Short mmCIF file of C-alpha atoms in Angstrom, two decimals:
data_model
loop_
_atom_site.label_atom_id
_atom_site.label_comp_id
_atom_site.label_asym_id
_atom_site.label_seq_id
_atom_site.Cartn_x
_atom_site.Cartn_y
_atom_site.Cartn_z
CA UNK A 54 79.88 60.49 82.79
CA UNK A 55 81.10 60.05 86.09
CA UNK A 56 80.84 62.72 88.86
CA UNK A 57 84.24 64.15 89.95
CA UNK A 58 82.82 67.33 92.31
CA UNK A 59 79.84 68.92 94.10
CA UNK A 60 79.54 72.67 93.86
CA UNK A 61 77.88 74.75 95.66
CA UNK A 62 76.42 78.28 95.21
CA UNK A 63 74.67 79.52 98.38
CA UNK A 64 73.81 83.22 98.97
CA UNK A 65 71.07 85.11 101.06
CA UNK A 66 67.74 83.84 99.75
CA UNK A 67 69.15 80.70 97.51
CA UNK A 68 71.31 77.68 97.51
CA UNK A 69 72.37 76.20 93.71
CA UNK A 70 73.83 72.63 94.17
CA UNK A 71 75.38 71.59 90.83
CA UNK A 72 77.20 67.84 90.99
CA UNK A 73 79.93 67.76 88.07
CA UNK A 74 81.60 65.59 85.52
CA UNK A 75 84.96 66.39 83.69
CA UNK A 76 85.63 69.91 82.20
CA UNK A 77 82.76 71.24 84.65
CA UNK A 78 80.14 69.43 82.72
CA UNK A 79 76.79 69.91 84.71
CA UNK A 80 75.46 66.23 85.76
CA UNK A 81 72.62 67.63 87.92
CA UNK A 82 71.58 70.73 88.98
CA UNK A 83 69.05 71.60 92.14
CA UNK A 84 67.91 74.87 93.21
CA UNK A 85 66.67 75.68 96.99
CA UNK A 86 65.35 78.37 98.74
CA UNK A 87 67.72 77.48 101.87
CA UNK A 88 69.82 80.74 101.55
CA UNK A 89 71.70 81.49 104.87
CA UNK A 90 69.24 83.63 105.84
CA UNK A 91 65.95 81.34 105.47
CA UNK A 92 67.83 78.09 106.31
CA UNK A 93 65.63 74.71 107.32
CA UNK A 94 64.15 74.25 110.67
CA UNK A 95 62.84 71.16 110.84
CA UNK A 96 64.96 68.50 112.54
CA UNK A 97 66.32 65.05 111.02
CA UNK A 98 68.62 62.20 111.40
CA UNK A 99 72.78 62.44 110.17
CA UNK A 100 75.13 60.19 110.74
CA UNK A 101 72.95 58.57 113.69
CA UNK A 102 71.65 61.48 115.98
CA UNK A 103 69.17 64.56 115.59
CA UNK A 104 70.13 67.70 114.06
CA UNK A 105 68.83 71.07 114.50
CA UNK A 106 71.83 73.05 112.35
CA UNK A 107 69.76 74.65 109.64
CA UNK A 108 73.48 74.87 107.90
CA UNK A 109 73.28 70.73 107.88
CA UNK A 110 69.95 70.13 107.40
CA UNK A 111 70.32 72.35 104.28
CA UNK A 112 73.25 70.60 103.11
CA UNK A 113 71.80 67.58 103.42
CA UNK A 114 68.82 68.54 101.39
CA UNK A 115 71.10 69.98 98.22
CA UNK A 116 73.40 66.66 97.97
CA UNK A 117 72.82 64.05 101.10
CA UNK A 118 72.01 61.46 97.85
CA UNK A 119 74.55 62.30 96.13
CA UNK A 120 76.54 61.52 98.80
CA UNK A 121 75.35 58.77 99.81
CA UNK A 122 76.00 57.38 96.51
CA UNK A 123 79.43 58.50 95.97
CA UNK A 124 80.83 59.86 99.20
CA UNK A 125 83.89 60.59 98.38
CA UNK A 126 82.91 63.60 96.21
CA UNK A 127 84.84 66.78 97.13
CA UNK A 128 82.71 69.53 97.92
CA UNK A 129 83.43 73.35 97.36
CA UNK A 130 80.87 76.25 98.50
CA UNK A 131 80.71 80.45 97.16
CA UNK A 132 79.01 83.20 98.54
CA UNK A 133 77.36 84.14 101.76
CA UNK A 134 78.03 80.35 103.30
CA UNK A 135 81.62 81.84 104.22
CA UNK A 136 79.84 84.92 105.38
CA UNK A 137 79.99 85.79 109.55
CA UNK A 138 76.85 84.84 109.81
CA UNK A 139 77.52 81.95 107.39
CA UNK A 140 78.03 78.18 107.78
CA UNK A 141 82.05 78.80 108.35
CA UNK A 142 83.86 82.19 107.46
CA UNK A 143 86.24 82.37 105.13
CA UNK A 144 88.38 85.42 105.24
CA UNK A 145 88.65 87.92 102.43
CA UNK A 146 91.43 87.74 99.86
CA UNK A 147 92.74 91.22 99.07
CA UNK A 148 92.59 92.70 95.26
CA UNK A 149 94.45 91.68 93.13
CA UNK A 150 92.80 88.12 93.34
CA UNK A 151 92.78 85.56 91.30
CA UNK A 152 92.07 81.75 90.74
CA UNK A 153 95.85 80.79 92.22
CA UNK A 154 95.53 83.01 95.44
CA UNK A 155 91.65 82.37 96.03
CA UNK A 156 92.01 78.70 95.66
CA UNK A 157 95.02 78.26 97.77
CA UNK A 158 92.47 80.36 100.83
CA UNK A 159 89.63 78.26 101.20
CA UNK A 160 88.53 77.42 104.39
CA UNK A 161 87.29 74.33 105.21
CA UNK A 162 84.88 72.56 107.71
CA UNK A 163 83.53 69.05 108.24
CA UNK A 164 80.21 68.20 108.28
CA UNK A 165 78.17 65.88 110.40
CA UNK A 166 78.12 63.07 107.63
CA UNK A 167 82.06 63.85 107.47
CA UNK A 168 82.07 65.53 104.20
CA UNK A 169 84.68 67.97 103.91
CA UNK A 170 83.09 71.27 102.74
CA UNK A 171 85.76 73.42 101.03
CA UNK A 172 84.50 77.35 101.23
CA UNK A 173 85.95 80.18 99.10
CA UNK A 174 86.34 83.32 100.56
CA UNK A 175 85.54 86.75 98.88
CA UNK A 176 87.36 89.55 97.45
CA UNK A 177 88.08 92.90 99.55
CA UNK A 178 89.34 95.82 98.04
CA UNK A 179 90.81 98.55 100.62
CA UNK A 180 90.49 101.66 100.06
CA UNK A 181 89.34 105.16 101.45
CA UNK A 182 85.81 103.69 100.74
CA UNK A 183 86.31 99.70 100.90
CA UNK A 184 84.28 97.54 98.59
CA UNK A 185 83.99 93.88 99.23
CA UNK A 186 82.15 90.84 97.09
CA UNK A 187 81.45 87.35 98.25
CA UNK A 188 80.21 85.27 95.20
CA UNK A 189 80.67 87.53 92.57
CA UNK A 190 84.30 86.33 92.35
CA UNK A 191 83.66 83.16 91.20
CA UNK A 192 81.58 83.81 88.90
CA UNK A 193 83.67 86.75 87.00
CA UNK A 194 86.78 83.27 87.35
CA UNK A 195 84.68 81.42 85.67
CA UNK A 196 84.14 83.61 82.29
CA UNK A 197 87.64 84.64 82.54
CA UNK A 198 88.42 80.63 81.90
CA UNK A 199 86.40 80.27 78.36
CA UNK A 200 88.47 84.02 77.28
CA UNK A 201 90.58 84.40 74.47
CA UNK A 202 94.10 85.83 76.25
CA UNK A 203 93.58 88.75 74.07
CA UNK A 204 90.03 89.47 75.07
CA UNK A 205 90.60 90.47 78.42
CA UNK A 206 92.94 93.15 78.02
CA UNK A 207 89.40 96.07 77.81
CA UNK A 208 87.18 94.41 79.51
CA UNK A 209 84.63 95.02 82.40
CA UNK A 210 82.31 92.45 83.56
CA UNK A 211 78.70 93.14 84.78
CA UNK A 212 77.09 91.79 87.45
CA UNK A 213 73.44 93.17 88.09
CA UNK A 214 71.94 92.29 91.35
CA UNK A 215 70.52 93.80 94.58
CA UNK A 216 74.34 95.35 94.64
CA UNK A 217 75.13 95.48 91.30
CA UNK A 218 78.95 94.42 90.98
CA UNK A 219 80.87 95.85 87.90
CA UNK A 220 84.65 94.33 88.16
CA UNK A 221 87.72 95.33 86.25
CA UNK A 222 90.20 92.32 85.26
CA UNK A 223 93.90 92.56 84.05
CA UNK A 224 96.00 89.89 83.08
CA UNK A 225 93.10 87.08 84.68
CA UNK A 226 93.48 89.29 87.98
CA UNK A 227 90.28 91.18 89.72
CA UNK A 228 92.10 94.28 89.93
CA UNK A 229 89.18 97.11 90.96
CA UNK A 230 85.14 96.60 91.15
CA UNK A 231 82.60 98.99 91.81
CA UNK A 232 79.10 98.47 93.60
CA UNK A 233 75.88 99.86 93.20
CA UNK A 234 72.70 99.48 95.42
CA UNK A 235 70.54 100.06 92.73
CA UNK A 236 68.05 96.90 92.87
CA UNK A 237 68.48 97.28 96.63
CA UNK A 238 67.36 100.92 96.57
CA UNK A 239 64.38 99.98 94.04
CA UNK A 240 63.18 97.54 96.14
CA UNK A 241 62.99 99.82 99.49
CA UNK A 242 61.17 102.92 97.30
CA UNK A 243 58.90 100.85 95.46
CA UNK A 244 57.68 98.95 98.84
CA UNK A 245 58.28 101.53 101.43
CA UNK A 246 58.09 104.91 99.85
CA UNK A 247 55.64 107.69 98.47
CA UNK A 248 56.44 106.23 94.68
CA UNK A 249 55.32 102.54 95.70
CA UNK A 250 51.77 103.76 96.30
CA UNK A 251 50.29 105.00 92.96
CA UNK A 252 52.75 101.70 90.93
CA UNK A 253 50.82 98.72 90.09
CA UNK A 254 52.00 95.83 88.37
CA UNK A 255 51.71 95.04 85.02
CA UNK A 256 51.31 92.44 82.58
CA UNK A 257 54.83 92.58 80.94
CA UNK A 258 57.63 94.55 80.75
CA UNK A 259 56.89 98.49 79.56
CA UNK A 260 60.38 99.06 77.51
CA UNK A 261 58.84 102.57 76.31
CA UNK A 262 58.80 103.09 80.31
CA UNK A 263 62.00 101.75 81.16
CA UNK A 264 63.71 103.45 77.97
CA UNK A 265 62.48 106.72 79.33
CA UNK A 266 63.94 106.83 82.54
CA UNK A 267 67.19 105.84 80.99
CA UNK A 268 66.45 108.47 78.63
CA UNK A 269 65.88 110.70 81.98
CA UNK A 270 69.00 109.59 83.93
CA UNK A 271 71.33 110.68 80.77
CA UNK A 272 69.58 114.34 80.18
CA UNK A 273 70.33 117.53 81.21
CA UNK A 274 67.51 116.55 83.81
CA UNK A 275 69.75 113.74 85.42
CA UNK A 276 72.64 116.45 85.82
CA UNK A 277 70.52 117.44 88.92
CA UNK A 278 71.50 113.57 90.21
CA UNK A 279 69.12 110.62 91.37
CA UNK A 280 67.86 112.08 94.20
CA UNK A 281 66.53 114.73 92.24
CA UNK A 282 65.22 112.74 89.19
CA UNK A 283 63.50 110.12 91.55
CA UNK A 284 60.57 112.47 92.01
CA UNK A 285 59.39 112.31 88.38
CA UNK A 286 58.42 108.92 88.90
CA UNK A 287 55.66 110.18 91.53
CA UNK A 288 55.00 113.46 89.38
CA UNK A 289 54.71 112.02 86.15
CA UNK A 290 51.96 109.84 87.43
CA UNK A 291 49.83 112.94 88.86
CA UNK A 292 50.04 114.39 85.86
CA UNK A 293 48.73 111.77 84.27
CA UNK A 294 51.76 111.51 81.63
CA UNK A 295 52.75 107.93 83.48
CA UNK A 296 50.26 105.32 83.88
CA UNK A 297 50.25 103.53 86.99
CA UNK A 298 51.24 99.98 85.50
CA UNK A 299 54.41 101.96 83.84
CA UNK A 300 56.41 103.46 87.28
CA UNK A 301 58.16 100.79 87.87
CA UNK A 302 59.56 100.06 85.26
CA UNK A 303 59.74 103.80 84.62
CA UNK A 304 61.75 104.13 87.65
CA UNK A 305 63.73 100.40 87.43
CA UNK A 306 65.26 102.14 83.44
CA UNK A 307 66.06 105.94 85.84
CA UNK A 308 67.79 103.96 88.73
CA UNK A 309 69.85 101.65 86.02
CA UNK A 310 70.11 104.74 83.98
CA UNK A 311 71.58 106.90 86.86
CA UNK A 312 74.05 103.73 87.72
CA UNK A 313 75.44 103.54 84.21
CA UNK A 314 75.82 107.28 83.44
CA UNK A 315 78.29 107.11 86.86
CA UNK A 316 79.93 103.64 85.02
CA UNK A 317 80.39 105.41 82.05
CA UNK A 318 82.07 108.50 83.33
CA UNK A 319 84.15 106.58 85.72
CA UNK A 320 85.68 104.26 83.04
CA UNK A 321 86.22 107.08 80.75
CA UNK A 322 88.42 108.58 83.24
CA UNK A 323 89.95 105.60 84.62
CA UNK A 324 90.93 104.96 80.96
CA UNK A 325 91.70 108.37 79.93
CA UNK A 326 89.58 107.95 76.65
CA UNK A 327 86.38 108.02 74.96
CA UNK A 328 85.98 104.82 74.30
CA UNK A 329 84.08 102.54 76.48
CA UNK A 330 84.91 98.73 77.28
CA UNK A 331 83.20 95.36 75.89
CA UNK A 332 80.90 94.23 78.43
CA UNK A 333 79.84 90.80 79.66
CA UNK A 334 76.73 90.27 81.81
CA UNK A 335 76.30 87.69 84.29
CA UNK A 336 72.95 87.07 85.78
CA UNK A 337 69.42 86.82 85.68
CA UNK A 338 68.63 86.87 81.93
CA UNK A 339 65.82 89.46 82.45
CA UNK A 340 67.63 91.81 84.32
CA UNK A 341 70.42 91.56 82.09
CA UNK A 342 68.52 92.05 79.54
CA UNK A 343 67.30 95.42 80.67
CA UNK A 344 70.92 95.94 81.45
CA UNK A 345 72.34 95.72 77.83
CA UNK A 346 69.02 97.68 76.83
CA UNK A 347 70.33 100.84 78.94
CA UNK A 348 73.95 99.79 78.36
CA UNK A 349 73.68 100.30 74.31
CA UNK A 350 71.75 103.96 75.19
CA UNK A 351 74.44 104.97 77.34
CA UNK A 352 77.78 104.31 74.75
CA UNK A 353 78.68 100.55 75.65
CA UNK A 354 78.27 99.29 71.98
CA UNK A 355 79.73 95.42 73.14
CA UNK A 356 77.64 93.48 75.31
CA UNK A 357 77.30 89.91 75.91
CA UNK A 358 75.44 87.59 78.08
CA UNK A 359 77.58 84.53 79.78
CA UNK A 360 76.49 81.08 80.86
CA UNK A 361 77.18 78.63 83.64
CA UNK A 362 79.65 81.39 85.33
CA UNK A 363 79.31 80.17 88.62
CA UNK A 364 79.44 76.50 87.86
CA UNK A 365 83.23 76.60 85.87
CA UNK A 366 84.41 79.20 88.49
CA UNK A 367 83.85 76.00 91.78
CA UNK A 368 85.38 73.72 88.99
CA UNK A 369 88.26 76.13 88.43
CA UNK A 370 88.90 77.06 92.12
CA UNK A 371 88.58 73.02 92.67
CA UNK A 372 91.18 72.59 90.44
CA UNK A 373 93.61 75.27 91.91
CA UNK A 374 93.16 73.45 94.98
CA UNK A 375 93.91 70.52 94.55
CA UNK A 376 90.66 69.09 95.44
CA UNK A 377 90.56 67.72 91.72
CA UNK A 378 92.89 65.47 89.98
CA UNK A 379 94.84 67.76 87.04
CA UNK A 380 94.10 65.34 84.58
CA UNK A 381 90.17 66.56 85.10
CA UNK A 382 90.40 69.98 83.23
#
């Protein structure tokens, strides 16, 4: 199959370069630790002179040979690249956002090799307490594209993360999200606070551990809040009734717990009913997993993992702007 487009996925700590055939098909895939924030220092040769840009040299590093054998490849980039501290910023596109409006906004830049580099921007939503998402956009496109019309009309879609991302869709728009800090928040007390020092890691994953701080999180207990519940991961331990190779994951199933019990209430009243929506997960398969784990404890009986998110939202956005011949779907 011949390659029609090179997409790009490049947040924080990563960059994903995926070079695709018809219908989003993935050719090759590369992954990188060039994330904007850890880019490449050391210098090489494009197009003829020394470069320093760590924002070139990384781009070179993802799909230079792919280039080089087929240069005319359009390129499109999600995620921090369009950042303010990224390789070019694209501006937010206000909720409600979709693949029309998102794809007609990318901004574009042109790269030492002369490669135009097509960047989508992310999704703002104003309010009294803004919430923005750079990324996560494309990603919740690209599972609206493989939907049944009728399946999106109670859905939410799931993104766990550093800042997890849980994003409310009608009629193929992103209409509302939410964000949590939760696997922020975990990192900073397990490496910098009181409850890091007694945790050690263990061999595998405790889900009696993790199943009781969910278990925590939606008792009378977690009534009291997180901030109040987070101290049982320190006490439990002195008391012996946690063993040091179980905190974190103790704490990992109370902070999840704690995020989900606030999901839950929110959606109930947002929907003025009992009933929760179907879910659908995009991420890391481990931390999803945990996810739908606490998910199914705390009322959300339909959950489901999706695939290649990322990869069919570039294709999608691609197509929208014209970067792809219609004939490529």
């Amino acid at each position: 199959m011949q390659a029609q487009l090179i997409a790009l996925d490049w947040g924080t700590t990563s960059l994903r370069a995926y070079k695709l055939a018809a219908g989003a098909v993935v050719l090759e895939q590369r992954a990188l630790s060039f994330g904007i924030m850890q880019l490449p220092k050391t210098p090489r040769v494009i197009n003829g002179g020394e470069c320093t840009d760590g924002f070139e040299l990384a781009f070179e590093e993802a799909c230079g040979d792919w280039l080089d054998a087929q240069p005319d490849l359009p390129v499109i980039a999600c995620g921090m690249v369009g950042s303010a501290q990224g390789w070019r910023e694209a501006a937010y596109c206000e909720t409600p956002a979709n693949v029309a409006n998102l794809g007609n906004s990318l901004q574009t830049l042109v790269s030492l090799r002369g490669t135009r580099v097509h960047i989508v921007p992310g999704v703002i939503q104003r309010s009294r307490l803004p919430n923005v998402m750079r990324g996560e956009e494309t990603q919740v496109l690209g599972v609206l594209q493989n939907l049944p019309a009728e399946a999106g009309g109670d859905l939410l879609i799931g993104l766990p993360g550093s800042h997890s991302k849980w994003v409310e869709v009608i009629d193929g728009c992103i209409t509302h999200f939410d964000t949590f800090m939760t696997g922020e928040v975990f990192a900073v007390l397990s490496e910098h606070s009181i409850l890091g020092r007694t945790q050690q890691q263990g061999a595998a994953f405790d889900g009696l551990a993790f199943d009781r701080g969910v278990q925590v999180a939606l008792s009378v207990d977690g009534e009291l809040g997180v901030l109040s519940t987070l101290f049982s991961a320190r006490t439990l331990g002195l008391t012996g009734e946690l063993v040091p190779t179980a905190q974190a994951d103790y704490l990992s199933g109370l902070m999840i717990g704690h995020e989900l019990v606030a999901l839950a209430a929110v959606q109930r009243r947002r929907r003025h009913s009992v009933h929760l929506p179907a879910i659908i997960l995009i991420g890391n398969a481990q931390l999803c997993a945990r996810y739908g784990r606490a998910l199914e404890a705390c009322g959300f009986a339909r959950v489901t993992l999706a695939e290649q998110a990322t990869e069919r939202g570039l294709w999608q956005l691609a197509l929208a702007a014209g970067l792809l011949d219609s004939s490529s779907r």
